Short mmCIF file of C-alpha atoms and ligand atoms in Angstrom, two decimals:
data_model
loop_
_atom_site.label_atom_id
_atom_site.label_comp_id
_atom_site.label_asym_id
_atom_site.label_seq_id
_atom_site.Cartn_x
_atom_site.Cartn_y
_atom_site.Cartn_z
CA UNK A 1 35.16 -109.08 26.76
CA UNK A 2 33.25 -105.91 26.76
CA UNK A 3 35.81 -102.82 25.71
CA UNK A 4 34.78 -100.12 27.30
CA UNK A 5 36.10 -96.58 27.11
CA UNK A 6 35.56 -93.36 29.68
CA UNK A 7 35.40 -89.81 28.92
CA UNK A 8 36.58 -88.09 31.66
CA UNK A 9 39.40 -90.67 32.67
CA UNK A 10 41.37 -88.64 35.37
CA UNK A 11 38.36 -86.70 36.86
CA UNK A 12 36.85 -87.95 40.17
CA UNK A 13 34.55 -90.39 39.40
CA UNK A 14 36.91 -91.61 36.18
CA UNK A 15 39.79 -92.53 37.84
CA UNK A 16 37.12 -94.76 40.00
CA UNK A 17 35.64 -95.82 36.95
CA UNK A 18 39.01 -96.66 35.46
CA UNK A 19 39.99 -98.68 37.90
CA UNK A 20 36.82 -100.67 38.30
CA UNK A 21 36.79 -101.93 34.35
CA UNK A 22 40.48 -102.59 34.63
CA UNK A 23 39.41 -105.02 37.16
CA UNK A 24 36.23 -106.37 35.75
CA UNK A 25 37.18 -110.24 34.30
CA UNK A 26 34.64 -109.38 31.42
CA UNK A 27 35.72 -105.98 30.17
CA UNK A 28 39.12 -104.46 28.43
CA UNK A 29 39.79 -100.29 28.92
CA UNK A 30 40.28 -99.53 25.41
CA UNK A 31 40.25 -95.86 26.06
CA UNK A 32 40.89 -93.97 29.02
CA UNK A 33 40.36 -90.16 27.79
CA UNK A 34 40.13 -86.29 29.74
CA UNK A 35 39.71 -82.87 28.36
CA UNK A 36 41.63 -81.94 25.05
CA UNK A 37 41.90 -85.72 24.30
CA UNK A 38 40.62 -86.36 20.43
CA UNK A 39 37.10 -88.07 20.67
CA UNK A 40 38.11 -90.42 17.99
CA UNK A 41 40.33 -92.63 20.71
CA UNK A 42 37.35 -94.17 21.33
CA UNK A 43 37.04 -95.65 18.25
CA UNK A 44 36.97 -99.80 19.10
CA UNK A 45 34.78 -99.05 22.18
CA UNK A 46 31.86 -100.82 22.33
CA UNK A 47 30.51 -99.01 24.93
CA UNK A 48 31.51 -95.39 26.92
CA UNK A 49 31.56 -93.95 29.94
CA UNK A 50 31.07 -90.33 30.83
CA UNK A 51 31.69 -88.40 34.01
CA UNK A 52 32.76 -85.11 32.27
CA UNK A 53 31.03 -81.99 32.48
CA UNK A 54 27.55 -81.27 31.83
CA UNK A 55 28.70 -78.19 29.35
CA UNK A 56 30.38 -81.20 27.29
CA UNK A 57 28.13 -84.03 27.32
CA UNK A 58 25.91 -83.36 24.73
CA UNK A 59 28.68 -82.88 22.10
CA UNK A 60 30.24 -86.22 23.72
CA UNK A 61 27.03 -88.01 23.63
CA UNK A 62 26.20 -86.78 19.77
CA UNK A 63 29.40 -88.08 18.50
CA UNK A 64 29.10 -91.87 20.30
CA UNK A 65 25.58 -92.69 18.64
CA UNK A 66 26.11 -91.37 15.37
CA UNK A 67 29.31 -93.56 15.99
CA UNK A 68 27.25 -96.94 17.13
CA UNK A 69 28.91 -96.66 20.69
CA UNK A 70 26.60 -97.27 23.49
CA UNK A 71 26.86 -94.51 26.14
CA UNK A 72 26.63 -95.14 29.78
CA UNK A 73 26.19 -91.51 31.09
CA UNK A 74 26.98 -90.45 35.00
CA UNK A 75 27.50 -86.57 33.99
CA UNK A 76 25.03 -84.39 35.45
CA UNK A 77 22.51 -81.73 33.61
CA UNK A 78 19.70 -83.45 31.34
CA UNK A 79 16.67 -81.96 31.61
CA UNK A 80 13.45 -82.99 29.40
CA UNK A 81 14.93 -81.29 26.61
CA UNK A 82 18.25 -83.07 26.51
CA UNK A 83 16.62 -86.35 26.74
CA UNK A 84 14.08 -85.88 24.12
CA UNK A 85 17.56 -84.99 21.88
CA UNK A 86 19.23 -87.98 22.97
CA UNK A 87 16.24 -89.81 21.94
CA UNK A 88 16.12 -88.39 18.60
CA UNK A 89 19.80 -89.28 17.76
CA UNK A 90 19.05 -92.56 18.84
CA UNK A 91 16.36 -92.92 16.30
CA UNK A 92 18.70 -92.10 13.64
CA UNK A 93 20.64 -95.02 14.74
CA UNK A 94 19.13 -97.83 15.30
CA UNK A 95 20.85 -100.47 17.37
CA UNK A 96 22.64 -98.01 19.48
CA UNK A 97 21.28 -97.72 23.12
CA UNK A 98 22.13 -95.06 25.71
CA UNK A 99 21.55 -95.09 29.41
CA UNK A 100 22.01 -91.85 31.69
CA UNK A 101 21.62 -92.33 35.23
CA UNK A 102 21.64 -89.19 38.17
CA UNK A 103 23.52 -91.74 40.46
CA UNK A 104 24.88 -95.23 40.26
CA UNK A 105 24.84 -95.37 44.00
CA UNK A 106 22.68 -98.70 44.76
CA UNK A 107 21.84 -96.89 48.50
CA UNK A 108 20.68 -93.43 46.35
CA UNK A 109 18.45 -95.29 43.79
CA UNK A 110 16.76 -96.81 46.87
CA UNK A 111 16.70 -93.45 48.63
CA UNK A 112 14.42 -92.05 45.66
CA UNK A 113 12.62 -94.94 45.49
CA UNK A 114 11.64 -94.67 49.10
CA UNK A 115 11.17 -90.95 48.85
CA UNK A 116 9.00 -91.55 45.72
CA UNK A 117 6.98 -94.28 47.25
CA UNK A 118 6.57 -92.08 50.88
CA UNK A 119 6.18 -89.09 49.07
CA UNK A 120 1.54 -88.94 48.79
CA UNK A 121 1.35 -89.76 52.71
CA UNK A 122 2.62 -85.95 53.63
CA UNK A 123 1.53 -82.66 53.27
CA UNK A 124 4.89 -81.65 52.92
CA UNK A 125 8.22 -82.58 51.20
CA UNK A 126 11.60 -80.46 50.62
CA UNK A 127 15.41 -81.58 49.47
CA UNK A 128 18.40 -81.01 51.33
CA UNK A 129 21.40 -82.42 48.96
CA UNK A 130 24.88 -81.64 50.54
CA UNK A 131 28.04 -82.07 48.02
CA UNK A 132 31.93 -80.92 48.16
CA UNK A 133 32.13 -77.46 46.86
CA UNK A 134 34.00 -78.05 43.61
CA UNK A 135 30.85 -79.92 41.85
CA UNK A 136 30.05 -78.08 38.67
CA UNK A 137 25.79 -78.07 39.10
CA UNK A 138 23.63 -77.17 41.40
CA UNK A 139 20.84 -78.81 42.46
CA UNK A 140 22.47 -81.88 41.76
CA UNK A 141 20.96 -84.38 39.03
CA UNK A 142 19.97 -86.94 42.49
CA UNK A 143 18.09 -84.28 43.56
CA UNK A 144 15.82 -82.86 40.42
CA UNK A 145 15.08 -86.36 39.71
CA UNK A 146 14.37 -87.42 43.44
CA UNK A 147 11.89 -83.94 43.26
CA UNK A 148 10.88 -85.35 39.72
CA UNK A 149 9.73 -88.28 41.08
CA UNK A 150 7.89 -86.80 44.34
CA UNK A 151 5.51 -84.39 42.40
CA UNK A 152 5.03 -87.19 40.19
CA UNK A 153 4.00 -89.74 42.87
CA UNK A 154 1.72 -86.94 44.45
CA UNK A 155 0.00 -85.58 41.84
CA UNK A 156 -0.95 -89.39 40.65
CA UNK A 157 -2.08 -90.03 44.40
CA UNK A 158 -4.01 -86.38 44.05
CA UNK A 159 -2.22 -84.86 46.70
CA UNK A 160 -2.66 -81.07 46.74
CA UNK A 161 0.29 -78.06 46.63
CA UNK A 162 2.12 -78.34 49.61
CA UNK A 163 1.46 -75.44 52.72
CA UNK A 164 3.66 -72.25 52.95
CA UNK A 165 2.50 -69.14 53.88
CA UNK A 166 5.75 -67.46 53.28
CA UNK A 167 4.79 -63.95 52.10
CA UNK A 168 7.79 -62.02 52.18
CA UNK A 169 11.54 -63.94 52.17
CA UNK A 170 14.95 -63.15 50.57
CA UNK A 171 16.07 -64.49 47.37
CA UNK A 172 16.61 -68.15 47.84
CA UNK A 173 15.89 -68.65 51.26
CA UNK A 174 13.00 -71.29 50.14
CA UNK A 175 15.75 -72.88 47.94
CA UNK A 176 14.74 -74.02 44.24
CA UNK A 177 11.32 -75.08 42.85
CA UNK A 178 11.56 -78.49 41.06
CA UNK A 179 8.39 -79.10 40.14
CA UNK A 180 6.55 -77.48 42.97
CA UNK A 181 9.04 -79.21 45.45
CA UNK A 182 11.81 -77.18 47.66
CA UNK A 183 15.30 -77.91 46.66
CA UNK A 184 18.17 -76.72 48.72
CA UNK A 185 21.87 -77.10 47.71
CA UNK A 186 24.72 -76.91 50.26
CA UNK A 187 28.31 -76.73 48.83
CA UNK A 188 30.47 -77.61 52.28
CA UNK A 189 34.43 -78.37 52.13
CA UNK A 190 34.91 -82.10 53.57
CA UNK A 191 31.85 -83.60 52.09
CA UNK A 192 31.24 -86.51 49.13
CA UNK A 193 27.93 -86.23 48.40
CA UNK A 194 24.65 -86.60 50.58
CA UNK A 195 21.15 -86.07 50.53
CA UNK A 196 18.01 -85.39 52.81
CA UNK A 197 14.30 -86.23 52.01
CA UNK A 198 12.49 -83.97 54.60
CA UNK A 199 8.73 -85.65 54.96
CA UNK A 200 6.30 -83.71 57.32
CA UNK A 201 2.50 -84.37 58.03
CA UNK A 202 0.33 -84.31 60.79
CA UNK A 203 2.36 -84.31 64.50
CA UNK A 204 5.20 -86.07 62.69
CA UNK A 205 7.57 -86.26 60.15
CA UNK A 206 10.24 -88.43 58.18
CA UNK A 207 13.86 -87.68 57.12
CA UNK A 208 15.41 -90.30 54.63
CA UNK A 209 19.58 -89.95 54.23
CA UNK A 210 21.46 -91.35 52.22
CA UNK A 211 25.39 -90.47 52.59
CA UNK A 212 28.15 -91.24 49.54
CA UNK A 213 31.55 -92.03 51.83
CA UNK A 214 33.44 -92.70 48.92
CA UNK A 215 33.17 -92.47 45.43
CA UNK A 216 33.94 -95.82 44.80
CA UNK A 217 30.38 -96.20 45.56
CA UNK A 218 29.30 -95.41 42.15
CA UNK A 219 31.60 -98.52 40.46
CA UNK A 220 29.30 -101.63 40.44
CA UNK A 221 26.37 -99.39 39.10
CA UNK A 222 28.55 -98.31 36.48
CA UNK A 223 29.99 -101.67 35.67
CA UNK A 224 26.34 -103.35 35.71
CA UNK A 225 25.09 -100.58 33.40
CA UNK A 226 28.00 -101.38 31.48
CA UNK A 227 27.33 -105.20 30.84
CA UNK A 228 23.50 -104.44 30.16
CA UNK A 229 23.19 -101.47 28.42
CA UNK A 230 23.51 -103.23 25.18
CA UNK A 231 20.28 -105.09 25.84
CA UNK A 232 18.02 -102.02 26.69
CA UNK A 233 16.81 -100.30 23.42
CA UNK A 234 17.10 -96.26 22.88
CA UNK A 235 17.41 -94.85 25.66
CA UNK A 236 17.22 -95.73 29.49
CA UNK A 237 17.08 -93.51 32.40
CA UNK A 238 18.13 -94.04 35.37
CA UNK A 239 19.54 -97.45 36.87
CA UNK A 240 15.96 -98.72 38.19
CA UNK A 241 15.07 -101.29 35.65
CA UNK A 242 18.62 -103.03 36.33
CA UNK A 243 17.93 -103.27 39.73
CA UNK A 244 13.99 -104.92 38.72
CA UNK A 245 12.53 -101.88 40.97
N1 NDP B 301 25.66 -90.35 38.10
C1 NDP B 301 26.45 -90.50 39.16
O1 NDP B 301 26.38 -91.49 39.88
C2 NDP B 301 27.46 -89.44 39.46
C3 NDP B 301 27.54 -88.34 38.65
N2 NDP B 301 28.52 -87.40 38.84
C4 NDP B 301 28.59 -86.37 37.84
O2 NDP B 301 29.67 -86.67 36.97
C5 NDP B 301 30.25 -85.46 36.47
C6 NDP B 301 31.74 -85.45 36.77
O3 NDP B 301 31.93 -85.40 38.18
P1 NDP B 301 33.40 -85.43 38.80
O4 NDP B 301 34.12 -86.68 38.42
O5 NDP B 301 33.25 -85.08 40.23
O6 NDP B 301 34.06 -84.18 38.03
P2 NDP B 301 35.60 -83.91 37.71
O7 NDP B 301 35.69 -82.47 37.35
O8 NDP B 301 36.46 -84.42 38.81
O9 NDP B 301 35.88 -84.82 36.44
C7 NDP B 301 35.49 -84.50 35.15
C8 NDP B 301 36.68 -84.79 34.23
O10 NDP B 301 36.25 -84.65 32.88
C9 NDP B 301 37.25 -83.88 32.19
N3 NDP B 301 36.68 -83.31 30.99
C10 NDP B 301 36.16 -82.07 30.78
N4 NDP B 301 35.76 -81.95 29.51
C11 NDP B 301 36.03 -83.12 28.90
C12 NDP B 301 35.83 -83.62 27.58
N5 NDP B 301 35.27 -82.87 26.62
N6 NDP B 301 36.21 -84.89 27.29
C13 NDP B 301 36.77 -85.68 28.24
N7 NDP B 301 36.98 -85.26 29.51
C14 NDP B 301 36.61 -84.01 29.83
C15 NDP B 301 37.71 -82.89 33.23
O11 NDP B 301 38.92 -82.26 32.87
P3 NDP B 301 39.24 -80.77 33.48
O12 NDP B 301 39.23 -80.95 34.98
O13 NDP B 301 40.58 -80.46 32.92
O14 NDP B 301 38.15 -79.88 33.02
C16 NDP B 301 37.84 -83.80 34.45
O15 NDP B 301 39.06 -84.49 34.45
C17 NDP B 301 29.43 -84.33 37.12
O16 NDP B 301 28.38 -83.95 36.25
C18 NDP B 301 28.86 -84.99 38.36
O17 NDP B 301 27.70 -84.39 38.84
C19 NDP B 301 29.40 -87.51 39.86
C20 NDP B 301 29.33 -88.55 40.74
C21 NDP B 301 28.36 -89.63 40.59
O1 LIG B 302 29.03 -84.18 41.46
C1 LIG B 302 28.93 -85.11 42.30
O2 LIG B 302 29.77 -85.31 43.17
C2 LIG B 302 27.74 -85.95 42.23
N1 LIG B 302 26.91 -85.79 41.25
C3 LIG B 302 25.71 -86.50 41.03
C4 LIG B 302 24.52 -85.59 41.16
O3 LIG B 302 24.60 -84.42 40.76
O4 LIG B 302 23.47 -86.04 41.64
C5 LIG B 302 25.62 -87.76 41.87
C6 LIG B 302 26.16 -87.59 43.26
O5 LIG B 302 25.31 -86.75 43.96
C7 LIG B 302 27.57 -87.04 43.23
#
């Protein structure tokens, strides 16, 4: 039995969490803890689970490595810096492995990977990502690392900057830049979470969706993450290499 404790227990995603490890044959919910709970209940956890806050996580992450307990992170907000921090505290102890992953969603790891892999046969990509108004961050973490990942694949391929001849606009109205890609954020009441891949080129173009309908979606990433993240050393991003893509 894996025991397994979550930060962020009666959130959104926690209570889906929660439920999910209660029912997992192999794992025991040592720990089930919100806001204002003392980080030391996880103490007997081999492993944690975060879907806090982004404003928390670090301090969250900090004390379950120096602490030997194996974070599997959902909570949004790591940039390059963050994970070059996570990496050092990893070094300082060895044995303890940590893997942070934008989205658990099996259909929104493919959805990168197809935008990533579509991404050098157009002259021109942009995000749309589409969430319920009360999330914390915007863009959302799906949708820097889905941008992350199409500037990478194009400049690899060579592919040049993409064409706008906006000259004159109002602030925002081209979104974010990510990395030389256009990231828009919509905030709409009655929506999960959702996300566009706009692909144009020549005469054509592609749009790849991928819709979250419930967040119960995000419970057998979490779980599988869960059961390997003890055999991936320091620290693992995103859920790719458990899914061999
Ligand atoms: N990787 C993925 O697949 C997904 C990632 N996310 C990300 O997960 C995070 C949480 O999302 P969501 O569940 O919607 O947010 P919620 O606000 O619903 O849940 C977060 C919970 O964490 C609690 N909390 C705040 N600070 C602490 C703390 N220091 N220790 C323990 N608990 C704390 C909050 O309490 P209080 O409300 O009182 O502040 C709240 O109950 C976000 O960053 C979101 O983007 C979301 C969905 C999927
Ligand atoms: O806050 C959310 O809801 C979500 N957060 C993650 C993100 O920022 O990408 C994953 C998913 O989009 C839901």
């Amino acid at each position: 039995m894996i025991k397994v404790g979550v930060l962020g227990a009666r959130g959104r995603v926690g209570v889906e969490v929660c439920k999910a490890v209660e029912a997992a044959t192999d794992m025991e919910l040592v720990a089930a803890l919100d806001k204002d709970d003392p980080i030391e209940g996880l103490e007997g956890a081999e492993v944690v689970v975060d879907f806090t806050h982004p404003d928390v996580v670090m301090g969250n992450l900090e004390w379950a490595i120096a602490h030997g307990v194996h974070p599997v992170v959902g909570t949004t907000g790591f940039d390059a810096g963050r994970l070059e921090t996570v990496r050092g505290w990893l070094a300082q102890s060895p044995g303890t492995h940590c893997l942070i992953a934008p989205n658990f969603g099996i259909a929104a790891v493919l959805m990168m990977r197809f935008a990533q892999q579509a991404a050098r046969y157009f002259d021109s990509v942009e995000i749309v990502e589409l969430h319920h108004p009360n999330k914390a961050d915007a863009p959302s973490g799906t949708a820097r690392r889905t941008a992350e990942l199409v500037a990478e694949a194009r400049a690899k391929a060579g592919v040049g900057p993409m064409p706008d001849a906006t000259s004159t606009s109002l602030d925002g109205a081209r979104g974010a830049d990510v990395e030389g890609v256009r990231v828009h954020a919509v905030r709409l009441a009655g929506l999960i979470a959702h996300q566009e891949v706009l692909l144009g080129g020549a005469g054509e173009t592609l749009t790849i969706r991928h819709d979250t309908m419930s967040r119960s979606a995000f419970a057998p990433g979490v779980l599988l993450a869960v059961r390997r993240v003890r055999e991936l050393p320091g620290l693992t991003v995103g859920l790719e290499p458990l899914l061999d893509l």
